Amino acid sequence: MTERRRFFPARSVQQVPGQTVGLQVRLRPTAAPAAAAAAEVVCTGWLVPWLCAATPELIAVDVLPDGTTEIHGIYYDPETGIDYGGLESSVWVGAPVALDGTGRARPIPGDGFVCTELQINTTYYTAYPGRHFMALAPGGTWQAEWDSATTDPLVAASGHRAIVAGSTLAVAALDTETGDDTIETLTATAYSGATQVAQLVLRTHRIAT
């Protein structure tokens, strides 16, 4: 049987029986954690997929005196049956993210190049550049109103409709019949909290007979 041995300290830890040992702890103050910075709200501008697909010879590109870029359609394409003249105007802010073979800006949105204004012909026989558009402002909110609205500010007199859902703005335009020459304007403003970060404009044009 193995002998079990017990070990004891050479001297007692507590020198004076019946007394307690007091410890004093000093805490060094630390700085409060910094509040997380709010994410910057950036607006995409108008997103128009069909516009991005236009071949260079079917659109005109001009740099305006204020430094913005104006792009509009100029030709009817017999091969596709698309009348690019339906895009009456689009205004772009910033430096282009893509250029065509002659050095002109391509109508492609990207970091620092956004479409802030659109004017389209909504007369039923002109489909280009489409009837559905969108803009995003992640982390922000939108306020929008048609100048021709009667009761609901998101619905134009002709039936064009804007849809606001959090940081997303969508527009569903309708084909319009010929009649009086009419332009209806949607103004949409993006906010970060109470601060305006962007304003977009969409004009729909009904051609007179």
Short mmCIF file of C-alpha atoms in Angstrom, two decimals:
data_model
loop_
_atom_site.label_atom_id
_atom_site.label_comp_id
_atom_site.label_asym_id
_atom_site.label_seq_id
_atom_site.Cartn_x
_atom_site.Cartn_y
_atom_site.Cartn_z
CA MET A 1 0.00 0.00 0.00
CA THR A 2 1.39 3.39 -1.09
CA GLU A 3 2.08 5.85 1.69
CA ARG A 4 0.07 9.07 1.38
CA ARG A 5 2.00 12.20 2.33
CA ARG A 6 0.48 15.58 3.28
CA PHE A 7 2.21 18.89 2.70
CA PHE A 8 1.79 22.04 4.79
CA PRO A 9 3.10 25.57 4.21
CA ALA A 10 6.28 26.47 6.04
CA ARG A 11 4.47 29.25 7.91
CA SER A 12 0.89 30.31 8.40
CA VAL A 13 -0.55 32.69 5.84
CA GLN A 14 -2.47 34.56 8.56
CA GLN A 15 0.10 35.72 11.13
CA VAL A 16 -2.34 37.07 13.71
CA PRO A 17 -5.20 34.72 14.57
CA GLY A 18 -8.66 36.25 14.43
CA GLN A 19 -7.75 39.12 12.11
CA THR A 20 -8.81 39.42 8.49
CA VAL A 21 -6.74 40.53 5.56
CA GLY A 22 -8.03 43.61 3.74
CA LEU A 23 -7.42 44.15 0.04
CA GLN A 24 -7.62 47.52 -1.68
CA VAL A 25 -8.43 47.50 -5.40
CA ARG A 26 -8.05 50.58 -7.55
CA LEU A 27 -9.97 50.67 -10.84
CA ARG A 28 -8.74 52.79 -13.71
CA PRO A 29 -11.60 54.64 -15.46
CA THR A 30 -12.07 53.79 -19.13
CA ALA A 31 -13.58 55.91 -21.89
CA ALA A 32 -17.17 55.22 -22.88
CA PRO A 33 -17.47 53.29 -26.18
CA ALA A 34 -17.93 55.58 -29.18
CA ALA A 35 -21.37 55.56 -30.74
CA ALA A 36 -21.51 53.80 -34.11
CA ALA A 37 -21.56 56.27 -36.99
CA ALA A 38 -24.80 56.35 -38.95
CA ALA A 39 -24.52 54.80 -42.41
CA GLU A 40 -24.50 57.34 -45.23
CA VAL A 41 -27.64 57.34 -47.34
CA VAL A 42 -26.80 57.34 -51.05
CA CYS A 43 -29.45 57.57 -53.78
CA THR A 44 -29.11 55.47 -56.94
CA GLY A 45 -30.99 57.94 -59.11
CA TRP A 46 -33.48 56.64 -61.67
CA LEU A 47 -32.82 53.04 -62.67
CA VAL A 48 -33.94 52.44 -66.28
CA PRO A 49 -32.72 49.04 -67.53
CA TRP A 50 -34.00 49.51 -71.09
CA LEU A 51 -32.13 52.79 -71.39
CA CYS A 52 -28.84 51.09 -70.55
CA ALA A 53 -29.29 48.78 -73.55
CA ALA A 54 -29.58 51.56 -76.15
CA THR A 55 -26.89 51.38 -78.82
CA PRO A 56 -24.81 54.60 -79.13
CA GLU A 57 -26.03 55.57 -82.61
CA LEU A 58 -29.64 55.72 -81.39
CA ILE A 59 -29.10 58.31 -78.66
CA ALA A 60 -27.68 61.82 -78.42
CA VAL A 61 -25.34 62.88 -75.62
CA ASP A 62 -24.62 66.50 -74.65
CA VAL A 63 -22.67 68.03 -71.79
CA LEU A 64 -24.69 70.97 -70.43
CA PRO A 65 -23.18 74.28 -69.22
CA ASP A 66 -23.66 73.28 -65.57
CA GLY A 67 -21.54 70.14 -66.08
CA THR A 68 -24.42 67.67 -66.12
CA THR A 69 -24.95 65.26 -69.01
CA GLU A 70 -28.16 65.20 -71.08
CA ILE A 71 -29.02 62.01 -72.97
CA HIS A 72 -32.05 61.53 -75.21
CA GLY A 73 -33.22 59.21 -77.95
CA ILE A 74 -33.18 60.38 -81.55
CA TYR A 75 -33.99 57.52 -83.92
CA TYR A 76 -36.55 54.88 -84.73
CA ASP A 77 -34.90 51.48 -85.05
CA PRO A 78 -36.62 49.56 -87.89
CA GLU A 79 -34.94 46.29 -86.92
CA THR A 80 -36.48 46.22 -83.46
CA GLY A 81 -39.45 48.52 -84.04
CA ILE A 82 -38.36 50.65 -81.08
CA ASP A 83 -38.77 54.41 -81.29
CA TYR A 84 -35.92 55.69 -79.14
CA GLY A 85 -37.39 59.18 -79.42
CA GLY A 86 -39.69 58.13 -76.59
CA LEU A 87 -36.85 59.16 -74.29
CA GLU A 88 -37.26 62.91 -74.63
CA SER A 89 -34.65 63.77 -72.02
CA SER A 90 -32.57 62.38 -69.18
CA VAL A 91 -30.19 64.40 -67.03
CA TRP A 92 -27.20 62.76 -65.36
CA VAL A 93 -25.00 64.10 -62.57
CA GLY A 94 -21.39 63.11 -61.93
CA ALA A 95 -18.64 61.41 -63.88
CA PRO A 96 -19.69 58.69 -66.37
CA VAL A 97 -18.85 55.12 -65.41
CA ALA A 98 -18.77 53.95 -69.05
CA LEU A 99 -18.05 55.59 -72.41
CA ASP A 100 -18.90 54.61 -75.97
CA GLY A 101 -16.35 54.32 -78.77
CA THR A 102 -16.37 58.08 -79.37
CA GLY A 103 -15.85 58.99 -75.71
CA ARG A 104 -19.47 59.91 -74.99
CA ALA A 105 -21.15 58.96 -71.72
CA ARG A 106 -23.22 55.79 -71.75
CA PRO A 107 -26.57 55.95 -69.91
CA ILE A 108 -25.45 53.45 -67.27
CA PRO A 109 -25.82 54.40 -63.58
CA GLY A 110 -23.02 53.67 -61.17
CA ASP A 111 -20.96 55.02 -58.33
CA GLY A 112 -20.95 58.79 -58.79
CA PHE A 113 -23.07 58.86 -61.98
CA VAL A 114 -26.83 59.05 -61.46
CA CYS A 115 -29.89 60.02 -63.48
CA THR A 116 -31.79 62.73 -61.62
CA GLU A 117 -34.35 63.72 -64.28
CA LEU A 118 -36.36 61.82 -66.88
CA GLN A 119 -38.87 62.96 -69.46
CA ILE A 120 -40.63 60.28 -71.46
CA ASN A 121 -43.35 60.17 -74.11
CA THR A 122 -46.14 57.98 -72.72
CA THR A 123 -48.36 58.13 -75.80
CA TYR A 124 -49.52 54.57 -76.46
CA TYR A 125 -47.56 54.05 -79.69
CA THR A 126 -44.20 54.94 -78.07
CA ALA A 127 -43.05 52.26 -75.62
CA TYR A 128 -39.40 53.22 -75.11
CA PRO A 129 -37.81 53.50 -72.54
CA GLY A 130 -40.51 51.55 -70.75
CA ARG A 131 -43.18 52.35 -68.21
CA HIS A 132 -41.63 51.11 -64.97
CA PHE A 133 -38.84 52.89 -63.15
CA MET A 134 -37.21 52.62 -59.75
CA ALA A 135 -34.84 54.46 -57.41
CA LEU A 136 -33.25 53.29 -54.15
CA ALA A 137 -31.96 55.16 -51.11
CA PRO A 138 -30.83 52.38 -48.72
CA GLY A 139 -31.31 53.45 -45.12
CA GLY A 140 -33.36 56.50 -46.14
CA THR A 141 -36.98 57.36 -46.85
CA TRP A 142 -38.92 58.94 -49.74
CA GLN A 143 -41.59 61.57 -50.19
CA ALA A 144 -43.17 61.87 -53.64
CA GLU A 145 -45.98 63.84 -55.29
CA TRP A 146 -47.46 64.32 -58.76
CA ASP A 147 -48.24 67.90 -59.70
CA SER A 148 -51.52 66.76 -61.30
CA ALA A 149 -52.69 64.66 -58.34
CA THR A 150 -56.23 65.28 -57.16
CA THR A 151 -56.62 63.32 -53.90
CA ASP A 152 -53.74 60.86 -53.58
CA PRO A 153 -50.40 62.64 -54.12
CA LEU A 154 -48.90 59.40 -55.45
CA VAL A 155 -51.42 59.09 -58.30
CA ALA A 156 -51.35 61.43 -61.31
CA ALA A 157 -54.52 62.63 -62.98
CA SER A 158 -53.81 60.33 -65.93
CA GLY A 159 -53.35 57.30 -63.65
CA HIS A 160 -49.56 57.14 -63.46
CA ARG A 161 -48.65 55.88 -59.99
CA ALA A 162 -45.69 56.25 -57.66
CA ILE A 163 -45.09 53.64 -54.97
CA VAL A 164 -43.08 54.39 -51.83
CA ALA A 165 -41.94 51.51 -49.62
CA GLY A 166 -39.26 52.48 -47.10
CA SER A 167 -36.08 53.23 -49.04
CA THR A 168 -37.57 52.12 -52.38
CA LEU A 169 -39.35 54.34 -54.89
CA ALA A 170 -41.10 52.77 -57.88
CA VAL A 171 -43.14 54.28 -60.69
CA ALA A 172 -45.71 52.56 -62.88
CA ALA A 173 -46.64 54.80 -65.80
CA LEU A 174 -49.53 54.07 -68.17
CA ASP A 175 -49.92 54.34 -71.90
CA THR A 176 -51.82 57.55 -72.63
CA GLU A 177 -54.14 58.37 -75.50
CA THR A 178 -53.53 61.33 -77.76
CA GLY A 179 -55.30 64.55 -76.84
CA ASP A 180 -54.17 67.80 -75.32
CA ASP A 181 -50.40 68.15 -75.08
CA THR A 182 -49.85 67.47 -71.39
CA ILE A 183 -46.84 67.03 -69.12
CA GLU A 184 -47.29 65.61 -65.63
CA THR A 185 -44.39 65.89 -63.19
CA LEU A 186 -43.47 63.63 -60.29
CA THR A 187 -41.07 65.11 -57.74
CA ALA A 188 -39.51 62.61 -55.36
CA THR A 189 -37.22 63.54 -52.47
CA ALA A 190 -34.97 61.14 -50.57
CA TYR A 191 -34.17 61.80 -46.90
CA SER A 192 -31.69 60.60 -44.31
CA GLY A 193 -33.68 61.29 -41.17
CA ALA A 194 -34.81 64.88 -41.65
CA THR A 195 -31.98 65.75 -44.06
CA GLN A 196 -32.60 65.82 -47.81
CA VAL A 197 -30.02 63.81 -49.72
CA ALA A 198 -31.45 63.75 -53.26
CA GLN A 199 -34.33 64.94 -55.41
CA LEU A 200 -35.50 63.19 -58.57
CA VAL A 201 -37.91 64.39 -61.24
CA LEU A 202 -39.95 62.34 -63.73
CA ARG A 203 -42.01 64.03 -66.44
CA THR A 204 -44.52 62.09 -68.51
CA HIS A 205 -45.53 63.65 -71.83
CA ARG A 206 -48.79 62.98 -73.64
CA ILE A 207 -48.56 64.12 -77.26
CA ALA A 208 -51.36 66.19 -78.80
CA THR A 209 -53.24 64.89 -81.84
#
